Every structure is written in C-alpha cells, then in structure tokens.
Amino acid sequence: NAGVMQNPRHLVRRRGQEARLRCSPMKGHSHVYWYRQLPEEGLKFMVYLQKENIIDESGMPKERFSAEFPKEGPSILRIQQVVRGDSAAYFCASTTTSGIYNEQFFGPGTRLTVL
Amino acid sequence: QKEVEQNSGPLSVPEGAIASLNCTYSDRGSQSFFWYRQYSGKSPELIMSIYSNGDKEDGRFTAQLNKASQYVSLLIRDSQPSDSATYLCAVNGEYGNKLVFGAGTILRVKS
C-alpha cells in the first residue's frame, strides 16, 4: 500500500511568487490534515479537509493561504505572495475517517524555501 | 502555558538502557495521545497511540497515560543507536481532529 504522497519534496520560490503543495492521502483515506513545521519549532496544525469540504481551518493564516481537497485529485495547499517567513516544512497527514481516535499518518513533507 | 509540554533534551542514554520520555498536556478534555518519532530532515512516524489510563506495550515501546495528572510518557527498552531521534508527543482534543504537538524531546543513544 502506498503511503501518503506529497510533491514536490523541495520547492524554492522567490518572494512574491506562489507556492502550490500537493498531497495524496493513503489509499482508502478521505481525510487530510496539513501541518507546518518552522525551523527549530514544533508541528502546528493548519487545516483539516474532507473531500470538497474544509472542516477546520483554525490554524491557517488569515491571508495568502488557502487549501482545497477536490472530489478528484490531490489536496492542495496554496500560498500566495510568499515571504521568507513561509520557509518551512509542510506535512500532510491522512486518516480513514473522522474522530479523535484516528491515527494520522504523515507524508514525507514539502520543504519550502523562500529566497 | 503551552498546551503540550516536553523537555527538549537532549536526553542521553547508553545503548541497552531504558529511555524515559515525558509529556504533559493542559486540556483536560483530551481523549487520545500519540507518540511520533522524527529523524532529522524526515517526517513524523507514528510509533504509539494510547487512549485509556494505564500502560500499552508494543515491542520495546511502552506508552503510559495518567489522565488525572495529565501526563503521558514513553519508555523505550533496550535503547539502540537507531532510536536516536526527536520524539514528539501529540494530543487530540475533545472536539476536533487536529493534533497538538509538543516541541519534542531529542534522544541520543550512545554506543
């Protein structure tokens, strides 16, 4: 079984450009979570999505960040007009269903560097 | 007060010893607790989950949960150099699906 897949694994952008990060959940999983890990900091929740629905975006910055999980295709985290402070590792996790007892499995992450 | 607290370490133990990692959390409504291992430059890897008070064993790993005292711990028996990593404690709250992570404890196992 393929695990959670993320691409690209490394992404370099200049300030002001857009970054698009993609996440394909594990087979059979329909719930996706995005987390950000800033250098020397812990993992922080950003957003929780199900197919075609944003369930919880309480961790998303109010501006420039958006996420979607369309009916077909991967989940996408989009960062517009990137700034140096956006440089971080972005991880996606997935679960089979909702619920607080579900174990979240993480993808390899996308390491974003903003020049 | 941080929601999930861990001693950042590093915690150094000799090969073959027991490593004890601790975590406290502030939300009394928390229902599920997880330990992840993260090697440098890699993604978090789930190693243990625990939901009820008491101990849960899986191979060399034992997770311990005490909801009354709001702490969860991870014991690693017969520690190996390959166990050297950052161990992240994660807590899932009463109402949501999001995990709240501690900053992690760096474990170093010396051969």
PDB file of C-alpha atoms in Angstrom:
ATOM      1  CA  ASN A   1       0.000   0.000   0.000  1.00  0.00           C
ATOM      2  CA  ALA A   2       1.288   3.391  -0.923  1.00  0.00           C
ATOM      3  CA  GLY A   3       1.612   5.800   1.938  1.00  0.00           C
ATOM      4  CA  VAL A   4       0.755   9.475   1.967  1.00  0.00           C
ATOM      5  CA  MET A   5       2.386  11.140  -1.010  1.00  0.00           C
ATOM      6  CA  GLN A   6       3.468  14.729  -1.235  1.00  0.00           C
ATOM      7  CA  ASN A   7       5.042  16.686  -4.031  1.00  0.00           C
ATOM      8  CA  PRO A   8       7.201  18.411  -4.666  1.00  0.00           C
ATOM      9  CA  ARG A   9       9.585  17.296  -1.932  1.00  0.00           C
ATOM     10  CA  HIS A  10      11.547  20.524  -2.213  1.00  0.00           C
ATOM     11  CA  LEU A  11      10.276  23.824  -3.545  1.00  0.00           C
ATOM     12  CA  VAL A  12      12.183  27.064  -3.958  1.00  0.00           C
ATOM     13  CA  ARG A  13      10.316  30.272  -4.552  1.00  0.00           C
ATOM     14  CA  ARG A  14      11.261  33.929  -4.650  1.00  0.00           C
ATOM     15  CA  ARG A  15       9.407  36.418  -2.521  1.00  0.00           C
ATOM     16  CA  GLY A  16       6.066  37.314  -4.077  1.00  0.00           C
ATOM     17  CA  GLN A  17       5.664  34.099  -6.040  1.00  0.00           C
ATOM     18  CA  GLU A  18       3.030  31.444  -5.452  1.00  0.00           C
ATOM     19  CA  ALA A  19       3.667  28.029  -3.934  1.00  0.00           C
ATOM     20  CA  ARG A  20       1.433  25.017  -4.553  1.00  0.00           C
ATOM     21  CA  LEU A  21       1.910  21.952  -2.416  1.00  0.00           C
ATOM     22  CA  ARG A  22       0.133  18.712  -3.224  1.00  0.00           C
ATOM     23  CA  CYS A  23      -0.901  15.812  -1.032  1.00  0.00           C
ATOM     24  CA  SER A  24      -2.404  12.471  -1.990  1.00  0.00           C
ATOM     25  CA  PRO A  25      -3.723  10.578   1.039  1.00  0.00           C
ATOM     26  CA  MET A  26      -3.189   6.905   1.700  1.00  0.00           C
ATOM     27  CA  LYS A  27      -5.435   4.577  -0.268  1.00  0.00           C
ATOM     28  CA  GLY A  28      -8.817   4.408   1.398  1.00  0.00           C
ATOM     29  CA  HIS A  29      -8.258   7.613   3.381  1.00  0.00           C
ATOM     30  CA  SER A  30     -10.568  10.526   2.713  1.00  0.00           C
ATOM     31  CA  HIS A  31      -9.496  12.912   5.453  1.00  0.00           C
ATOM     32  CA  VAL A  32      -6.470  15.169   5.046  1.00  0.00           C
ATOM     33  CA  TYR A  33      -4.645  17.385   7.527  1.00  0.00           C
ATOM     34  CA  TRP A  34      -1.938  19.941   6.830  1.00  0.00           C
ATOM     35  CA  TYR A  35       0.730  20.869   9.375  1.00  0.00           C
ATOM     36  CA  ARG A  36       3.642  23.288   9.234  1.00  0.00           C
ATOM     37  CA  GLN A  37       6.981  22.889  10.964  1.00  0.00           C
ATOM     38  CA  LEU A  38       9.027  26.046  11.152  1.00  0.00           C
ATOM     39  CA  PRO A  39      12.781  25.710  11.695  1.00  0.00           C
ATOM     40  CA  GLU A  40      13.532  24.701  15.285  1.00  0.00           C
ATOM     41  CA  GLU A  41       9.820  24.684  16.136  1.00  0.00           C
ATOM     42  CA  GLY A  42       7.169  22.059  16.622  1.00  0.00           C
ATOM     43  CA  LEU A  43       4.484  20.931  14.248  1.00  0.00           C
ATOM     44  CA  LYS A  44       1.483  23.256  14.055  1.00  0.00           C
ATOM     45  CA  PHE A  45      -1.924  22.305  12.709  1.00  0.00           C
ATOM     46  CA  MET A  46      -3.119  24.350   9.760  1.00  0.00           C
ATOM     47  CA  VAL A  47      -6.236  22.847   8.202  1.00  0.00           C
ATOM     48  CA  TYR A  48      -8.409  19.720   8.105  1.00  0.00           C
ATOM     49  CA  LEU A  49     -10.269  18.779   4.947  1.00  0.00           C
ATOM     50  CA  GLN A  50     -12.535  16.092   3.654  1.00  0.00           C
ATOM     51  CA  LYS A  51     -13.386  15.689   0.002  1.00  0.00           C
ATOM     52  CA  GLU A  52     -14.799  19.019  -1.223  1.00  0.00           C
ATOM     53  CA  ASN A  53     -15.090  20.389   2.327  1.00  0.00           C
ATOM     54  CA  ILE A  54     -12.927  22.385   4.687  1.00  0.00           C
ATOM     55  CA  ILE A  55     -13.774  21.123   8.154  1.00  0.00           C
ATOM     56  CA  ASP A  56     -11.384  23.102  10.354  1.00  0.00           C
ATOM     57  CA  GLU A  57      -9.095  25.885   9.179  1.00  0.00           C
ATOM     58  CA  SER A  58      -8.412  27.368  12.592  1.00  0.00           C
ATOM     59  CA  GLY A  59      -4.656  27.109  12.109  1.00  0.00           C
ATOM     60  CA  MET A  60      -4.468  28.762   8.718  1.00  0.00           C
ATOM     61  CA  PRO A  61      -3.054  32.272   8.472  1.00  0.00           C
ATOM     62  CA  LYS A  62      -5.842  34.641   7.535  1.00  0.00           C
ATOM     63  CA  GLU A  63      -4.188  35.912   4.399  1.00  0.00           C
ATOM     64  CA  ARG A  64      -2.354  34.353   1.458  1.00  0.00           C
ATOM     65  CA  PHE A  65      -3.009  30.734   2.491  1.00  0.00           C
ATOM     66  CA  SER A  66      -5.747  28.523   1.123  1.00  0.00           C
ATOM     67  CA  ALA A  67      -6.421  24.805   0.892  1.00  0.00           C
ATOM     68  CA  GLU A  68      -8.688  22.539  -1.080  1.00  0.00           C
ATOM     69  CA  PHE A  69      -9.413  18.852  -1.465  1.00  0.00           C
ATOM     70  CA  PRO A  70     -11.391  18.367  -4.669  1.00  0.00           C
ATOM     71  CA  LYS A  71     -13.562  15.404  -5.498  1.00  0.00           C
ATOM     72  CA  GLU A  72     -10.871  14.154  -7.827  1.00  0.00           C
ATOM     73  CA  GLY A  73      -7.174  14.636  -7.343  1.00  0.00           C
ATOM     74  CA  PRO A  74      -4.881  15.578  -4.519  1.00  0.00           C
ATOM     75  CA  SER A  75      -5.335  18.098  -1.755  1.00  0.00           C
ATOM     76  CA  ILE A  76      -3.579  21.367  -2.489  1.00  0.00           C
ATOM     77  CA  LEU A  77      -2.160  23.911  -0.086  1.00  0.00           C
ATOM     78  CA  ARG A  78      -1.657  27.207  -1.853  1.00  0.00           C
ATOM     79  CA  ILE A  79       0.461  30.056  -0.572  1.00  0.00           C
ATOM     80  CA  GLN A  80       0.212  33.292  -2.484  1.00  0.00           C
ATOM     81  CA  GLN A  81       2.856  36.028  -2.487  1.00  0.00           C
ATOM     82  CA  VAL A  82       5.284  34.015  -0.387  1.00  0.00           C
ATOM     83  CA  VAL A  83       7.513  35.731   2.152  1.00  0.00           C
ATOM     84  CA  ARG A  84      10.683  34.479   3.801  1.00  0.00           C
ATOM     85  CA  GLY A  85       8.747  33.605   6.944  1.00  0.00           C
ATOM     86  CA  ASP A  86       6.855  30.976   4.953  1.00  0.00           C
ATOM     87  CA  SER A  87      10.031  28.911   4.660  1.00  0.00           C
ATOM     88  CA  ALA A  88       9.221  25.703   6.499  1.00  0.00           C
ATOM     89  CA  ALA A  89       8.435  22.036   6.114  1.00  0.00           C
ATOM     90  CA  TYR A  90       4.794  21.411   5.251  1.00  0.00           C
ATOM     91  CA  PHE A  91       3.449  17.993   6.132  1.00  0.00           C
ATOM     92  CA  CYS A  92       0.247  16.332   5.130  1.00  0.00           C
ATOM     93  CA  ALA A  93      -1.389  13.531   7.115  1.00  0.00           C
ATOM     94  CA  SER A  94      -4.406  11.383   6.392  1.00  0.00           C
ATOM     95  CA  THR A  95      -6.941   9.182   8.182  1.00  0.00           C
ATOM     96  CA  THR A  96      -9.688   6.819   7.118  1.00  0.00           C
ATOM     97  CA  THR A  97     -12.499   8.618   8.920  1.00  0.00           C
ATOM     98  CA  SER A  98     -13.044  11.473  11.292  1.00  0.00           C
ATOM     99  CA  GLY A  99     -12.847  11.056  15.044  1.00  0.00           C
ATOM    100  CA  ILE A 100     -10.399  11.746  17.770  1.00  0.00           C
ATOM    101  CA  TYR A 101      -9.133   8.170  17.977  1.00  0.00           C
ATOM    102  CA  ASN A 102      -7.917   8.027  14.422  1.00  0.00           C
ATOM    103  CA  GLU A 103      -4.211   7.686  13.883  1.00  0.00           C
ATOM    104  CA  GLN A 104      -2.756  10.214  11.498  1.00  0.00           C
ATOM    105  CA  PHE A 105      -0.056   9.052   9.093  1.00  0.00           C
ATOM    106  CA  PHE A 106       2.268  11.635   7.672  1.00  0.00           C
ATOM    107  CA  GLY A 107       3.675  12.097   4.215  1.00  0.00           C
ATOM    108  CA  PRO A 108       7.328  12.905   3.543  1.00  0.00           C
ATOM    109  CA  GLY A 109       6.672  16.634   3.521  1.00  0.00           C
ATOM    110  CA  THR A 110       7.446  19.528   1.219  1.00  0.00           C
ATOM    111  CA  ARG A 111      10.332  21.735   2.227  1.00  0.00           C
ATOM    112  CA  LEU A 112       9.639  25.250   1.038  1.00  0.00           C
ATOM    113  CA  THR A 113      12.477  27.724   0.782  1.00  0.00           C
ATOM    114  CA  VAL A 114      11.676  31.344   0.018  1.00  0.00           C
ATOM    115  CA  LEU A 115      14.586  33.363  -1.314  1.00  0.00           C
TER     116      LEU A 115
ATOM    117  CA  GLN B   1       1.028  27.891  29.315  1.00  0.00           C
ATOM    118  CA  LYS B   2       1.875  25.656  26.388  1.00  0.00           C
ATOM    119  CA  GLU B   3      -0.795  23.100  25.558  1.00  0.00           C
ATOM    120  CA  VAL B   4       1.621  20.190  25.283  1.00  0.00           C
ATOM    121  CA  GLU B   5       4.961  20.364  27.032  1.00  0.00           C
ATOM    122  CA  GLN B   6       8.032  18.220  26.644  1.00  0.00           C
ATOM    123  CA  ASN B   7      11.558  18.551  27.918  1.00  0.00           C
ATOM    124  CA  SER B   8      13.582  19.479  24.849  1.00  0.00           C
ATOM    125  CA  GLY B   9      16.607  17.470  25.968  1.00  0.00           C
ATOM    126  CA  PRO B  10      18.829  16.182  24.692  1.00  0.00           C
ATOM    127  CA  LEU B  11      18.282  13.045  26.712  1.00  0.00           C
ATOM    128  CA  SER B  12      21.365  10.886  26.506  1.00  0.00           C
ATOM    129  CA  VAL B  13      21.242   7.203  27.415  1.00  0.00           C
ATOM    130  CA  PRO B  14      23.738   4.390  26.867  1.00  0.00           C
ATOM    131  CA  GLU B  15      22.926   1.603  24.446  1.00  0.00           C
ATOM    132  CA  GLY B  16      20.798  -1.063  26.107  1.00  0.00           C
ATOM    133  CA  ALA B  17      19.360   1.270  28.738  1.00  0.00           C
ATOM    134  CA  ILE B  18      15.757   2.375  29.188  1.00  0.00           C
ATOM    135  CA  ALA B  19      14.899   5.795  27.802  1.00  0.00           C
ATOM    136  CA  SER B  20      12.029   7.599  29.506  1.00  0.00           C
ATOM    137  CA  LEU B  21      10.300  10.435  27.711  1.00  0.00           C
ATOM    138  CA  ASN B  22       7.620  12.551  29.343  1.00  0.00           C
ATOM    139  CA  CYS B  23       4.870  14.848  28.194  1.00  0.00           C
ATOM    140  CA  THR B  24       2.244  16.923  29.979  1.00  0.00           C
ATOM    141  CA  TYR B  25      -0.853  18.492  28.498  1.00  0.00           C
ATOM    142  CA  SER B  26      -3.200  21.228  29.605  1.00  0.00           C
ATOM    143  CA  ASP B  27      -6.556  20.314  28.052  1.00  0.00           C
ATOM    144  CA  ARG B  28      -8.410  18.041  30.469  1.00  0.00           C
ATOM    145  CA  GLY B  29     -10.815  17.097  27.689  1.00  0.00           C
ATOM    146  CA  SER B  30      -8.074  15.452  25.643  1.00  0.00           C
ATOM    147  CA  GLN B  31      -9.023  11.950  24.608  1.00  0.00           C
ATOM    148  CA  SER B  32      -6.237  10.473  22.526  1.00  0.00           C
ATOM    149  CA  PHE B  33      -2.482  10.598  22.763  1.00  0.00           C
ATOM    150  CA  PHE B  34       0.237   9.725  20.311  1.00  0.00           C
ATOM    151  CA  TRP B  35       3.994   9.398  20.168  1.00  0.00           C
ATOM    152  CA  TYR B  36       5.780  10.129  16.928  1.00  0.00           C
ATOM    153  CA  ARG B  37       9.442   9.670  16.099  1.00  0.00           C
ATOM    154  CA  GLN B  38      11.088  12.146  13.750  1.00  0.00           C
ATOM    155  CA  TYR B  39      14.562  11.717  12.355  1.00  0.00           C
ATOM    156  CA  SER B  40      16.362  14.857  11.254  1.00  0.00           C
ATOM    157  CA  GLY B  41      15.033  16.052   7.917  1.00  0.00           C
ATOM    158  CA  LYS B  42      12.322  13.402   7.827  1.00  0.00           C
ATOM    159  CA  SER B  43       8.598  13.286   8.534  1.00  0.00           C
ATOM    160  CA  PRO B  44       6.990  12.174  11.812  1.00  0.00           C
ATOM    161  CA  GLU B  45       6.453   8.447  12.122  1.00  0.00           C
ATOM    162  CA  LEU B  46       3.718   7.148  14.416  1.00  0.00           C
ATOM    163  CA  ILE B  47       5.071   4.678  16.958  1.00  0.00           C
ATOM    164  CA  MET B  48       2.411   4.520  19.680  1.00  0.00           C
ATOM    165  CA  SER B  49      -1.146   5.585  20.410  1.00  0.00           C
ATOM    166  CA  ILE B  50      -2.908   5.376  23.764  1.00  0.00           C
ATOM    167  CA  TYR B  51      -6.434   6.277  24.796  1.00  0.00           C
ATOM    168  CA  SER B  52      -7.017   4.786  28.255  1.00  0.00           C
ATOM    169  CA  ASN B  53      -5.264   5.206  31.573  1.00  0.00           C
ATOM    170  CA  GLY B  54      -2.505   2.713  32.179  1.00  0.00           C
ATOM    171  CA  ASP B  55       0.202   1.106  30.098  1.00  0.00           C
ATOM    172  CA  LYS B  56       0.259  -0.024  26.499  1.00  0.00           C
ATOM    173  CA  GLU B  57       3.164  -2.111  25.254  1.00  0.00           C
ATOM    174  CA  ASP B  58       4.332  -2.681  21.704  1.00  0.00           C
ATOM    175  CA  GLY B  59       7.676  -4.402  21.331  1.00  0.00           C
ATOM    176  CA  ARG B  60      10.357  -2.304  23.011  1.00  0.00           C
ATOM    177  CA  PHE B  61       7.962   0.609  23.466  1.00  0.00           C
ATOM    178  CA  THR B  62       5.582   1.218  26.362  1.00  0.00           C
ATOM    179  CA  ALA B  63       3.250   4.197  26.495  1.00  0.00           C
ATOM    180  CA  GLN B  64       1.826   5.247  29.836  1.00  0.00           C
ATOM    181  CA  LEU B  65      -1.155   7.526  30.345  1.00  0.00           C
ATOM    182  CA  ASN B  66      -2.418   9.225  33.504  1.00  0.00           C
ATOM    183  CA  LYS B  67      -5.348  11.478  32.706  1.00  0.00           C
ATOM    184  CA  ALA B  68      -5.790  12.628  36.301  1.00  0.00           C
ATOM    185  CA  SER B  69      -2.246  14.003  36.317  1.00  0.00           C
ATOM    186  CA  GLN B  70      -2.412  14.976  32.647  1.00  0.00           C
ATOM    187  CA  TYR B  71       0.763  13.279  31.598  1.00  0.00           C
ATOM    188  CA  VAL B  72       1.767  10.695  29.098  1.00  0.00           C
ATOM    189  CA  SER B  73       5.127   9.002  28.847  1.00  0.00           C
ATOM    190  CA  LEU B  74       7.042   6.729  26.518  1.00  0.00           C
ATOM    191  CA  LEU B  75       9.532   4.132  27.654  1.00  0.00           C
ATOM    192  CA  ILE B  76      11.987   2.632  25.208  1.00  0.00           C
ATOM    193  CA  ARG B  77      13.626  -0.532  26.463  1.00  0.00           C
ATOM    194  CA  ASP B  78      16.988  -1.818  25.242  1.00  0.00           C
ATOM    195  CA  SER B  79      17.677   1.501  23.538  1.00  0.00           C
ATOM    196  CA  GLN B  80      19.610   1.316  20.287  1.00  0.00           C
ATOM    197  CA  PRO B  81      21.635   3.984  18.458  1.00  0.00           C
ATOM    198  CA  SER B  82      18.970   3.833  15.752  1.00  0.00           C
ATOM    199  CA  ASP B  83      16.472   5.145  18.315  1.00  0.00           C
ATOM    200  CA  SER B  84      18.316   8.466  18.323  1.00  0.00           C
ATOM    201  CA  ALA B  85      15.735  10.938  17.059  1.00  0.00           C
ATOM    202  CA  THR B  86      13.292  13.590  18.203  1.00  0.00           C
ATOM    203  CA  TYR B  87      10.209  12.180  19.897  1.00  0.00           C
ATOM    204  CA  LEU B  88       7.037  14.166  19.525  1.00  0.00           C
ATOM    205  CA  CYS B  89       4.095  13.909  21.876  1.00  0.00           C
ATOM    206  CA  ALA B  90       0.747  14.714  20.253  1.00  0.00           C
ATOM    207  CA  VAL B  91      -2.665  15.160  21.821  1.00  0.00           C
ATOM    208  CA  ASN B  92      -6.081  15.152  20.189  1.00  0.00           C
ATOM    209  CA  GLY B  93      -8.646  17.277  21.906  1.00  0.00           C
ATOM    210  CA  GLU B  94     -12.207  16.688  22.888  1.00  0.00           C
ATOM    211  CA  TYR B  95     -13.849  18.370  19.938  1.00  0.00           C
ATOM    212  CA  GLY B  96     -11.618  18.167  16.968  1.00  0.00           C
ATOM    213  CA  ASN B  97      -9.388  16.071  14.859  1.00  0.00           C
ATOM    214  CA  LYS B  98      -6.351  18.238  14.951  1.00  0.00           C
ATOM    215  CA  LEU B  99      -3.269  17.074  16.776  1.00  0.00           C
ATOM    216  CA  VAL B 100      -1.498  19.454  19.121  1.00  0.00           C
ATOM    217  CA  PHE B 101       2.197  18.655  19.263  1.00  0.00           C
ATOM    218  CA  GLY B 102       4.820  19.259  21.856  1.00  0.00           C
ATOM    219  CA  ALA B 103       8.124  20.723  20.744  1.00  0.00           C
ATOM    220  CA  GLY B 104       9.753  17.315  21.005  1.00  0.00           C
ATOM    221  CA  THR B 105      12.492  15.658  23.043  1.00  0.00           C
ATOM    222  CA  ILE B 106      15.812  14.873  21.412  1.00  0.00           C
ATOM    223  CA  LEU B 107      17.009  11.394  22.353  1.00  0.00           C
ATOM    224  CA  ARG B 108      20.607  10.331  21.875  1.00  0.00           C
ATOM    225  CA  VAL B 109      21.573   6.723  22.402  1.00  0.00           C
ATOM    226  CA  LYS B 110      25.311   6.282  22.737  1.00  0.00           C
ATOM    227  CA  SER B 111      27.005   3.031  21.801  1.00  0.00           C
TER     228      SER B 111
END
